[in-house]
XYZ file of C-alpha atoms in Angstrom:
684
model
C -153.804 5.439 -8.919
C -152.004 2.405 -10.492
C -154.154 0.518 -12.928
C -155.023 -3.089 -11.879
C -153.159 -4.645 -14.803
C -149.932 -3.009 -13.914
C -150.320 -3.949 -10.286
C -150.912 -7.561 -11.208
C -147.813 -7.592 -13.476
C -145.579 -6.067 -10.818
C -146.753 -8.609 -8.331
C -145.776 -11.439 -10.581
C -142.381 -9.941 -11.107
C -141.797 -9.663 -7.363
C -142.930 -13.212 -6.804
C -140.503 -14.441 -9.486
C -137.586 -12.656 -7.840
C -138.544 -14.027 -4.454
C -138.584 -17.501 -5.840
C -135.067 -17.031 -7.320
C -133.745 -15.758 -4.010
C -135.188 -18.754 -2.196
C -133.497 -21.107 -4.669
C -130.149 -19.336 -4.134
C -130.547 -19.544 -0.371
C -131.259 -23.240 -0.606
C -128.077 -23.758 -2.701
C -125.946 -21.891 -0.146
C -127.331 -24.035 2.687
C -126.477 -27.201 0.823
C -122.930 -25.948 0.156
C -122.389 -25.115 3.822
C -123.488 -28.528 4.853
C -121.052 -30.182 2.427
C -118.208 -27.911 3.657
C -118.881 -28.814 7.264
C -118.782 -32.447 6.375
C -115.429 -32.129 4.545
C -113.967 -30.232 7.511
C -114.940 -32.952 9.884
C -113.369 -35.559 7.652
C -110.040 -33.601 7.404
C -109.891 -33.120 11.172
C -110.360 -36.810 11.606
C -107.523 -37.639 9.174
C -105.088 -35.188 10.804
C -105.867 -36.520 14.244
C -105.124 -40.018 13.027
C -101.789 -38.901 11.391
C -100.686 -37.128 14.565
C -101.331 -40.198 16.574
C -99.285 -42.337 14.219
C -96.330 -39.867 14.253
C -96.224 -39.926 17.990
C -96.100 -43.682 17.974
C -93.279 -43.658 15.377
C -91.255 -41.111 17.351
C -91.585 -43.108 20.506
C -90.221 -46.116 18.629
C -87.293 -44.426 16.718
C -85.664 -42.179 19.369
C -84.340 -45.024 21.525
C -82.901 -46.712 18.457
C -81.131 -43.465 17.354
C -79.581 -42.932 20.761
C -78.313 -46.462 20.839
C -76.796 -46.107 17.353
C -75.062 -42.825 18.287
C -73.478 -44.450 21.298
C -72.233 -47.286 19.173
C -70.668 -44.859 16.656
C -68.899 -42.974 19.464
C -67.528 -46.182 20.822
C -66.272 -47.169 17.385
C -64.489 -43.814 16.888
C -62.816 -44.114 20.280
C -61.598 -47.568 19.410
C -60.210 -46.359 16.070
C -58.438 -43.395 17.704
C -56.972 -45.633 20.340
C -55.689 -48.018 17.719
C -54.226 -45.121 15.699
C -52.448 -43.726 18.758
C -51.112 -47.133 19.546
C -49.833 -47.488 15.975
C -48.232 -44.007 16.184
C -46.545 -44.757 19.494
C -45.393 -48.160 18.330
C -43.927 -46.535 15.187
C -41.528 -44.476 17.357
C -40.150 -47.717 18.757
C -39.461 -48.884 15.188
C -37.832 -45.593 13.958
C -34.345 -46.611 14.986
C -34.457 -49.958 13.217
C -36.208 -48.493 10.145
C -33.722 -45.623 9.627
C -30.465 -47.060 10.956
C -29.345 -48.423 7.590
C -30.048 -45.159 5.762
C -28.202 -43.139 8.416
C -25.279 -45.534 8.382
C -24.917 -45.333 4.574
C -24.983 -41.538 4.620
C -26.747 -38.830 2.579
C -24.560 -38.941 -0.542
C -26.745 -39.254 -3.612
C -30.053 -39.374 -1.703
C -30.231 -36.270 0.394
C -34.035 -35.889 0.413
C -34.561 -39.467 1.589
C -31.882 -38.972 4.226
C -33.461 -35.742 5.491
C -36.817 -37.530 5.622
C -35.297 -40.196 7.880
C -33.718 -37.489 10.044
C -37.155 -35.887 10.413
C -38.567 -39.198 11.699
C -35.713 -39.560 14.171
C -36.223 -35.969 15.330
C -39.909 -36.645 16.049
C -39.033 -39.862 17.909
C -36.558 -37.959 20.078
C -39.190 -35.352 20.889
C -41.778 -38.048 21.732
C -39.580 -39.985 24.097
C -38.337 -36.799 25.758
C -41.928 -35.758 26.460
C -43.402 -39.150 27.345
C -40.639 -41.531 28.360
C -37.459 -39.595 29.206
C -35.895 -42.565 30.996
C -36.502 -45.150 28.276
C -33.551 -46.813 26.495
C -35.245 -45.991 23.195
C -34.588 -42.284 23.821
C -30.837 -42.850 24.049
C -30.919 -44.991 20.924
C -32.683 -42.414 18.761
C -30.548 -39.619 20.243
C -27.365 -41.410 19.239
C -28.807 -42.075 15.814
C -29.762 -38.401 15.448
C -26.267 -37.238 16.411
C -24.701 -39.693 13.976
C -27.005 -38.456 11.230
C -26.170 -34.831 12.010
C -22.454 -35.593 11.847
C -22.958 -37.275 8.491
C -24.750 -34.181 7.191
C -21.912 -31.961 8.426
C -19.423 -34.281 6.746
C -21.465 -34.247 3.545
C -21.552 -30.426 3.616
C -17.768 -30.290 3.964
C -17.331 -32.922 1.248
C -19.585 -31.120 -1.236
C -17.899 -27.794 -0.606
C -14.408 -29.292 -0.865
C -15.002 -31.399 -3.971
C -16.932 -28.850 -5.984
C -15.353 -25.517 -4.949
C -12.965 -24.680 -7.778
C -10.383 -21.941 -8.193
C -11.553 -19.316 -10.701
C -9.199 -19.391 -13.681
C -7.155 -16.290 -14.592
C -8.798 -16.371 -18.029
C -12.263 -16.031 -16.525
C -11.150 -13.406 -14.013
C -9.603 -11.233 -16.721
C -12.754 -11.549 -18.801
C -14.773 -10.558 -15.746
C -12.570 -7.505 -15.144
C -12.729 -6.517 -18.807
C -16.506 -6.317 -18.407
C -15.964 -3.097 -16.420
C -15.162 -1.312 -19.660
C -17.586 -3.323 -21.794
C -21.090 -3.708 -20.311
C -22.017 -6.175 -23.043
C -19.206 -8.500 -22.017
C -20.043 -8.130 -18.359
C -23.304 -10.011 -18.780
C -21.517 -12.809 -20.620
C -19.082 -13.705 -17.830
C -21.056 -15.513 -15.096
C -19.228 -17.180 -12.223
C -20.542 -20.603 -11.244
C -18.761 -21.412 -7.995
C -20.840 -24.578 -7.465
C -22.931 -26.688 -9.896
C -26.663 -26.064 -9.586
C -27.449 -29.489 -8.135
C -24.613 -29.270 -5.621
C -25.654 -25.772 -4.559
C -29.192 -27.080 -3.985
C -27.893 -29.838 -1.690
C -25.562 -27.459 0.160
C -28.420 -25.026 0.799
C -30.736 -27.827 2.018
C -28.103 -29.147 4.418
C -27.260 -25.681 5.765
C -30.916 -24.893 6.421
C -31.443 -28.240 8.175
C -28.348 -27.751 10.341
C -29.538 -24.302 11.389
C -33.183 -25.290 12.004
C -32.854 -28.798 13.481
C -29.153 -29.421 14.059
C -28.649 -26.293 16.171
C -25.175 -26.179 14.642
C -23.093 -23.265 13.350
C -19.809 -25.093 12.805
C -20.655 -25.588 9.149
C -20.384 -21.808 8.683
C -16.743 -22.008 9.727
C -16.248 -24.867 7.279
C -17.901 -22.797 4.567
C -15.820 -19.656 5.034
C -12.566 -21.614 5.378
C -13.096 -23.478 2.109
C -14.374 -20.469 0.170
C -11.664 -18.226 1.658
C -9.007 -20.617 0.399
C -10.515 -20.650 -3.091
C -10.759 -16.849 -3.200
C -7.152 -16.446 -2.077
C -5.899 -19.074 -4.537
C -7.866 -17.483 -7.398
C -6.198 -14.110 -6.849
C -2.760 -15.673 -6.449
C -3.368 -17.650 -9.641
C -4.077 -14.431 -11.505
C -0.827 -12.936 -10.254
C 1.094 -16.037 -11.310
C -0.585 -15.847 -14.721
C 0.904 -12.395 -15.227
C 4.363 -13.598 -14.288
C 4.257 -16.617 -16.576
C 2.757 -14.661 -19.463
C 5.438 -12.004 -19.098
C 8.306 -14.498 -18.944
C 7.051 -16.461 -21.946
C 5.862 -13.719 -24.281
C 7.055 -10.506 -22.677
C 3.499 -9.108 -22.659
C 0.813 -10.248 -20.237
C -2.488 -10.851 -21.977
C -6.089 -11.298 -21.160
C -8.198 -13.781 -23.090
C -11.272 -11.830 -24.046
C -14.617 -13.037 -25.311
C -15.063 -12.282 -29.014
C -18.574 -12.261 -30.395
C -19.914 -12.740 -26.873
C -18.835 -16.393 -26.785
C -17.176 -17.561 -23.618
C -15.836 -20.779 -25.128
C -13.632 -19.177 -27.790
C -11.065 -16.995 -25.997
C -8.431 -15.125 -27.953
C -5.468 -13.101 -26.802
C -6.134 -9.489 -26.002
C -3.533 -7.095 -24.567
C -4.175 -6.111 -21.011
C -5.094 -2.479 -20.567
C -1.810 -1.283 -19.109
C -1.853 1.428 -16.480
C -0.012 4.672 -17.099
C 3.617 3.922 -16.222
C 7.047 5.059 -17.232
C 6.690 3.357 -20.603
C 4.862 6.386 -22.017
C 7.657 8.744 -21.018
C 10.290 6.423 -22.432
C 8.463 6.392 -25.760
C 8.368 10.172 -25.710
C 12.084 10.246 -25.033
C 12.679 8.040 -28.071
C 10.602 10.422 -30.173
C 12.666 13.354 -28.954
C 15.837 11.446 -29.781
C 14.630 10.901 -33.335
C 14.035 14.630 -33.641
C 17.478 15.421 -32.304
C 16.471 16.452 -28.818
C 18.450 13.821 -27.001
C 22.154 13.186 -27.062
C 24.891 11.590 -25.042
C 24.198 12.162 -21.415
C 26.421 13.038 -18.570
C 26.352 11.365 -15.209
C 24.010 11.921 -12.316
C 23.478 10.375 -8.925
C 19.879 9.728 -10.022
C 19.362 6.220 -11.350
C 18.355 6.504 -15.056
C 14.640 6.069 -15.508
C 14.940 4.349 -18.864
C 16.888 1.512 -17.254
C 13.850 0.397 -15.309
C 13.233 -3.346 -15.098
C 10.291 -4.635 -17.131
C 9.318 -6.909 -14.272
C 8.468 -3.848 -12.207
C 5.745 -2.988 -14.712
C 4.524 -6.590 -14.674
C 4.274 -6.598 -10.884
C 2.415 -3.287 -10.958
C -0.038 -4.505 -13.593
C -0.520 -7.764 -11.724
C -1.283 -5.991 -8.443
C -3.742 -3.602 -10.068
C -5.578 -6.473 -11.736
C -5.563 -8.462 -8.491
C -7.261 -5.549 -6.716
C -10.000 -5.456 -9.353
C -10.253 -9.238 -9.212
C -10.732 -9.157 -5.440
C -13.672 -6.756 -5.771
C -15.383 -8.837 -8.460
C -14.757 -12.174 -6.779
C -15.791 -10.861 -3.355
C -19.061 -9.592 -4.846
C -19.653 -13.014 -6.368
C -18.768 -14.753 -3.096
C -21.317 -12.665 -1.234
C -24.038 -13.627 -3.714
C -23.223 -17.298 -3.133
C -23.036 -16.831 0.631
C -26.529 -15.286 0.745
C -27.990 -18.607 -0.475
C -26.057 -20.797 1.957
C -25.617 -18.833 5.200
C -28.544 -17.568 7.365
C -29.131 -13.845 7.018
C -28.069 -12.829 10.537
C -24.731 -14.638 10.088
C -23.936 -13.461 6.552
C -21.892 -10.322 7.316
C -19.759 -11.997 9.964
C -19.093 -15.063 7.793
C -18.282 -12.874 4.769
C -15.890 -10.818 6.894
C -14.019 -13.995 7.848
C -14.147 -15.343 4.299
C -12.379 -12.404 2.650
C -9.719 -11.838 5.328
C -6.931 -13.962 3.835
C -7.278 -12.546 0.326
C -7.717 -8.974 1.598
C -4.773 -9.272 3.989
C -2.657 -10.637 1.141
C -3.492 -7.627 -1.029
C -2.898 -5.174 1.798
C 0.408 -6.841 2.732
C 1.576 -6.689 -0.855
C 0.538 -3.044 -0.974
C 2.498 -2.314 2.187
C 5.482 -4.136 0.685
C 5.212 -1.789 -2.286
C 5.231 1.151 0.133
C 8.277 -0.259 1.943
C 10.053 -0.855 -1.377
C 9.227 2.702 -2.396
C 10.732 4.056 0.814
C 13.914 2.096 0.177
C 13.958 3.303 -3.425
C 13.710 6.904 -2.206
C 16.767 6.343 -0.034
C 18.603 4.956 -3.098
C 17.308 7.869 -5.199
C 15.699 5.291 -7.493
C 12.623 7.337 -8.288
C 11.663 5.100 -11.211
C 10.741 2.406 -8.677
C 8.700 4.922 -6.679
C 6.616 5.590 -9.778
C 4.947 2.188 -9.341
C 3.036 3.740 -6.448
C 1.261 6.217 -8.752
C -0.784 3.830 -10.955
C -1.493 1.588 -7.973
C -2.677 4.476 -5.799
C -4.830 5.874 -8.602
C -6.448 2.470 -9.106
C -7.028 1.974 -5.378
C -8.783 5.348 -5.128
C -10.861 4.636 -8.215
C -11.823 1.223 -6.832
C -12.508 2.440 -3.277
C -16.275 3.058 -3.795
C -16.691 -0.559 -4.927
C -14.503 -1.711 -2.061
C -16.644 0.197 0.435
C -19.810 -1.284 -1.038
C -18.453 -4.826 -0.896
C -17.260 -4.385 2.704
C -20.559 -2.997 4.009
C -21.431 -4.631 7.305
C -17.934 -5.984 7.946
C -15.887 -5.058 10.995
C -14.410 -1.571 11.236
C -10.906 -3.049 11.147
C -11.712 -4.650 7.792
C -13.170 -1.458 6.342
C -10.150 0.590 7.435
C -7.537 -1.547 5.697
C -7.850 0.045 2.266
C -7.999 3.676 3.517
C -4.924 2.952 5.633
C -3.026 1.624 2.610
C -4.111 4.630 0.518
C -2.844 6.974 3.232
C 0.499 5.144 3.363
C 0.877 5.373 -0.401
C -0.040 9.054 -0.459
C 2.523 9.724 2.259
C 5.343 7.831 0.545
C 4.359 9.382 -2.804
C 4.521 12.882 -1.347
C 7.868 12.015 0.219
C 9.134 10.804 -3.163
C 8.014 14.008 -4.874
C 9.681 16.172 -2.255
C 12.909 14.158 -2.259
C 13.038 14.136 -6.031
C 12.807 17.929 -6.093
C 15.574 18.127 -3.483
C 17.766 15.709 -5.427
C 17.338 17.750 -8.584
C 18.478 20.780 -6.620
C 21.383 19.079 -4.846
C 22.713 16.744 -7.524
C 26.506 17.259 -7.155
C 28.707 18.934 -9.757
C 31.144 16.224 -10.736
C 33.510 17.191 -13.504
C 34.074 13.631 -14.668
C 30.296 13.135 -14.955
C 29.692 16.138 -17.184
C 29.068 15.495 -20.903
C 32.237 16.436 -22.777
C 30.285 17.643 -25.787
C 27.886 19.857 -23.836
C 24.824 17.819 -24.705
C 21.733 17.173 -22.531
C 22.652 16.121 -19.006
C 21.121 12.968 -17.589
C 19.782 15.016 -14.704
C 17.651 16.975 -17.182
C 16.298 13.915 -18.987
C 15.543 12.196 -15.668
C 13.734 15.247 -14.363
C 11.644 15.580 -17.510
C 10.856 11.863 -17.622
C 9.734 11.960 -14.011
C 7.545 15.012 -14.554
C 5.988 13.409 -17.619
C 4.658 10.662 -15.373
C 2.674 13.246 -13.516
C 0.651 13.971 -16.649
C -0.875 10.498 -16.392
C -1.366 10.885 -12.644
C -2.238 14.533 -12.196
C -5.073 13.952 -9.730
C -3.098 11.306 -7.861
C 0.051 13.397 -7.570
C -1.969 16.490 -6.668
C -3.769 14.541 -3.950
C -0.401 13.338 -2.617
C 0.794 16.905 -2.306
C -2.505 18.077 -0.853
C -2.478 15.286 1.744
C 0.647 16.824 3.244
C -0.845 20.300 3.522
C -1.465 21.390 7.103
C -4.116 23.969 6.208
C -7.747 23.187 6.872
C -8.529 23.441 3.180
C -6.359 20.390 2.539
C -8.874 18.133 4.244
C -11.446 18.899 1.571
C -9.283 19.930 -1.320
C -10.764 20.396 -4.753
C -9.331 19.188 -8.037
C -8.426 22.789 -8.858
C -6.550 23.113 -5.576
C -4.562 19.911 -6.175
C -3.884 20.983 -9.757
C -2.370 24.248 -8.568
C -0.264 22.363 -6.029
C 1.024 20.075 -8.761
C 1.756 23.028 -11.033
C 3.667 24.708 -8.204
C 5.607 21.504 -7.626
C 6.551 21.142 -11.293
C 7.698 24.753 -11.369
C 9.765 24.051 -8.256
C 11.452 21.052 -9.911
C 12.140 23.044 -13.073
C 13.527 25.908 -10.995
C 15.769 23.534 -9.035
C 16.901 21.982 -12.306
C 17.740 25.353 -13.777
C 19.770 26.361 -10.723
C 21.655 23.066 -10.736
C 22.381 23.308 -14.466
C 23.775 26.808 -13.965
C 26.030 25.443 -11.257
C 27.105 22.499 -13.396
C 27.841 24.719 -16.383
C 30.619 26.383 -14.382
C 32.546 23.119 -14.503
C 33.397 23.904 -18.138
C 36.424 26.083 -18.555
C 35.231 27.314 -21.959
C 32.316 29.781 -21.567
C 31.133 28.854 -25.065
C 30.827 25.160 -24.144
C 29.062 26.195 -20.969
C 26.609 28.193 -23.095
C 26.095 25.240 -25.479
C 25.455 22.986 -22.476
C 22.867 25.352 -20.997
C 21.328 25.937 -24.412
C 20.924 22.193 -25.018
C 19.383 21.577 -21.616
C 17.051 24.578 -21.745
C 15.995 23.722 -25.269
C 15.462 20.053 -24.382
C 13.367 21.086 -21.384
C 11.225 23.508 -23.365
C 10.603 21.088 -26.247
C 9.812 18.282 -23.809
C 7.372 20.514 -21.916
C 5.626 21.479 -25.150
C 5.479 17.994 -26.654
C 4.197 16.337 -23.481
C 1.729 19.135 -22.658
C 3.491 19.808 -19.387
C 3.652 23.446 -20.429
C -0.131 23.781 -19.900
C 0.222 22.455 -16.377
C 3.122 24.784 -15.675
C 1.091 27.715 -17.003
C -1.505 27.217 -14.258
C 0.801 29.048 -11.838
C 3.512 30.449 -14.121
C 2.126 32.075 -17.244
C 5.463 33.304 -18.599
C 7.419 30.044 -18.293
C 7.584 29.396 -22.043
C 8.732 32.936 -22.825
C 11.290 32.754 -20.042
C 12.811 29.565 -21.468
C 12.997 31.076 -24.933
C 14.799 34.123 -23.500
C 17.278 31.863 -21.690
C 17.899 29.897 -24.879
C 18.491 33.061 -26.877
C 20.777 34.409 -24.175
C 22.940 31.266 -24.352
C 23.099 31.499 -28.145
C 24.404 35.056 -27.811
C 26.948 33.921 -25.226
C 28.115 31.204 -27.581
C 28.401 33.648 -30.494
C 30.750 35.793 -28.449
C 33.255 32.924 -28.638
C 33.760 33.868 -32.308
C 34.752 37.428 -31.516
C 38.355 36.355 -31.028
C 38.222 35.169 -34.655
C 36.250 38.011 -36.197
C 38.039 40.700 -34.163
C 41.214 39.973 -36.184
C 39.455 41.022 -39.358
C 37.062 43.610 -37.976
C 37.278 46.915 -39.806
C 38.022 48.906 -36.672
C 41.315 47.063 -36.208
C 42.525 47.219 -39.823
C 45.063 49.612 -41.403
C 43.823 52.038 -44.003
C 45.322 51.244 -47.416
C 45.334 53.821 -50.179
C 45.058 52.441 -53.727
C 48.386 52.637 -55.634
C 50.337 53.565 -52.501
C 53.074 51.182 -51.501
C 52.502 49.505 -48.143
C 54.876 50.145 -45.343
C 56.475 47.197 -43.582
C 54.360 47.859 -40.515
C 51.161 47.687 -42.539
C 52.195 44.524 -44.360
C 53.040 42.923 -41.029
C 49.698 43.964 -39.581
C 47.780 42.441 -42.517
C 49.760 39.216 -42.204
C 48.963 39.054 -38.492
C 45.274 39.629 -39.203
C 45.141 36.813 -41.761
C 47.151 34.477 -39.560
C 45.079 35.278 -36.459
C 41.860 34.676 -38.361
C 43.090 31.414 -39.897
C 44.433 30.048 -36.635
C 41.333 31.093 -34.688
C 39.000 29.628 -37.296
C 40.849 26.330 -37.383
C 41.051 26.104 -33.630
C 37.380 26.893 -33.047
C 36.206 24.532 -35.772
C 38.388 21.766 -34.396
C 37.090 22.270 -30.848
C 33.438 22.960 -31.630
C 33.192 20.154 -34.131
C 33.282 17.798 -31.101
C 30.499 19.678 -29.360
C 26.869 18.610 -29.810
C 23.586 20.366 -30.416
C 21.148 17.437 -30.836
C 18.197 19.568 -31.931
C 18.500 19.762 -35.712
C 16.485 22.959 -35.949
C 18.532 24.727 -33.311
C 21.806 23.394 -34.722
C 21.001 24.702 -38.199
C 19.824 28.018 -36.794
C 23.037 28.570 -34.804
C 25.266 27.471 -37.674
C 23.454 29.708 -40.134
C 23.604 32.740 -37.863
C 27.288 32.249 -37.151
C 28.083 31.505 -40.767
C 26.331 34.677 -41.862
C 28.320 36.829 -39.436
C 31.718 35.249 -40.144
C 31.270 35.059 -43.928
C 30.152 38.660 -44.111
C 33.089 39.879 -42.014
C 35.624 37.643 -43.746
C 34.217 38.495 -47.181
C 34.638 42.193 -46.558
C 38.167 41.661 -45.230
C 39.145 39.442 -48.150
C 37.684 41.845 -50.648
C 39.662 44.638 -49.103
C 43.066 42.957 -48.713
C 42.943 39.920 -50.977
C 44.481 41.813 -53.887
C 46.830 43.975 -51.819
C 50.533 42.971 -52.251
C 51.246 42.500 -48.554
C 53.279 39.279 -49.111
C 55.232 37.372 -51.735
C 53.384 34.129 -50.668
C 49.689 35.054 -50.589
C 48.609 31.384 -50.418
C 50.296 31.154 -47.032
C 47.911 33.712 -45.599
C 44.859 33.544 -47.824
C 44.067 29.903 -47.012
C 40.307 29.917 -47.353
C 37.721 31.247 -49.709
C 34.495 32.624 -48.211
C 32.591 29.479 -49.242
C 35.168 27.287 -47.542
C 34.734 29.195 -44.316
C 30.980 28.609 -44.565
C 31.549 24.879 -45.165
C 33.788 24.663 -42.115
C 31.114 26.277 -39.951
C 28.513 23.910 -41.400
C 30.521 21.039 -39.942
C 30.339 22.390 -36.404
C 28.550 20.198 -33.802
C 28.907 17.173 -36.030
C 31.215 14.509 -34.641
C 30.591 12.295 -37.676
C 31.904 14.896 -40.169
């Protein structure tokens, strides 16, 4: 049981808590009342604000709608006024632009094109909105007049500023093929930059707005004339340079400066000049001598102008390629893309036709030269044909997109030249074989015949044009392999041809040698010609080409030469036979000679002396131009005769076969040797 004191204390504690709870409850009630009051006040304020907003909205909306309508009306008025101004402006275009159109575009192209744009728009407006109005006719006439002025300005700009490219610049441009550094330093400015800009602007306007293509004809006609004149000017430059200095030259660009040209020899194509120089070298070494006649025109008499014309044509071909490339670059800026190939085709026709015609004239001249047997003139075809074939890839590239007839012109010319070249080669071989034996044309001294020197000179040309000549021969082959012949195939054909010419020459020389009544002179003649041929083959490296199909050619020539030397030496038998031991009487020492023996010894001395004098007199006028061969033959003959005569003199020189020994013993052994040393020497 809880004591009373504790119960009383607990009661007081509970009462205190109850009192605190009541105070808290009272505070909460007061707070709720205040919150309710604030809520009522807020609701009242919001209700009042909503009411005011509604009143404001009802007042503003009508004003806004009215303002919007006013703005729309204002915009419509402004648009109407603008359209009216725009329409009215079309009626003023003619009067505003007439003066500018009348004065033309010169010097103010952009302003002029701007006026033409206004006129174009006016024409379009009246066509769409008032096709029957007089204003349409007025602006149409003005537009046509403006277009004509632009066409006239295009022609004027092209005519006044298109210049012929100088030969100096063309030759520098061509020289860039061999010198890439120079190539970048030789630009071609066909038109000044400002003029080109105007020309391009006019051409684009004429295509886009003028609906006109006549200016393209104007363009190609003017540029075609300049291209043709540039190439002809280069050709004339060669002629003038040749006539004034004898050597055409090309001003080159030293130190990469275009403004300080100096003379530089033109790179000459391989022509007959090289063979003529070789012939001079052979002459200095004693290979050449006085020549006999031949129905072949001498190659060394060739006119210098023929070389000049050949060089000029070759350079003109290269010039055409370079200038045509440059023309196409210019054309790409001026002419619309889908008209470029056709316009370019027309542009190059005159210059290309001129080159092709000149090439055909060369072919015709070559055919005539073949008939005349003037094969030196035919040789001009070789360097030209080689150059045309070397240039053909560039030609084909330049002519891409042109008509088939244009593309076929160069291949047709190449075919013609190959045909006439093959004909020349064949006819030359036949002429070597059939050159007539004319006694009055034969060299009296047995030296090298002109037929031989001509044949060798001609063959030497083929060294410079091996591929060209081989291709000529291959082009005439009927076998299927000829259509795709290799360089080895053409080389073998050329080797076979050279061997054929040499064989024909050898047969003809054998026939000609029979004209000589003296077999010894005939042998000297054949020896000289064989020796000349062999030395010429070796010095000009023709022997390597011959060896392709005839390995033993060199040995064969040496055998022929030696055979002729032996034939010649037999001419001395009639001298040495007099004193040969087999024909001499036997003399016993101390035994007196019989009359018959003395007479025999006298006859032997006299026969030897007379034969020696006769042979030396005759053979002194003969010629062996090759110093080495001449000395060799003299030495061999001298050795034989001196040895035989020495033995004879030693045997009978002291024998009393006559009272006048000086009458029979005319010469000492050394004198005989000296006489032989003067053989083949017309100056002795």
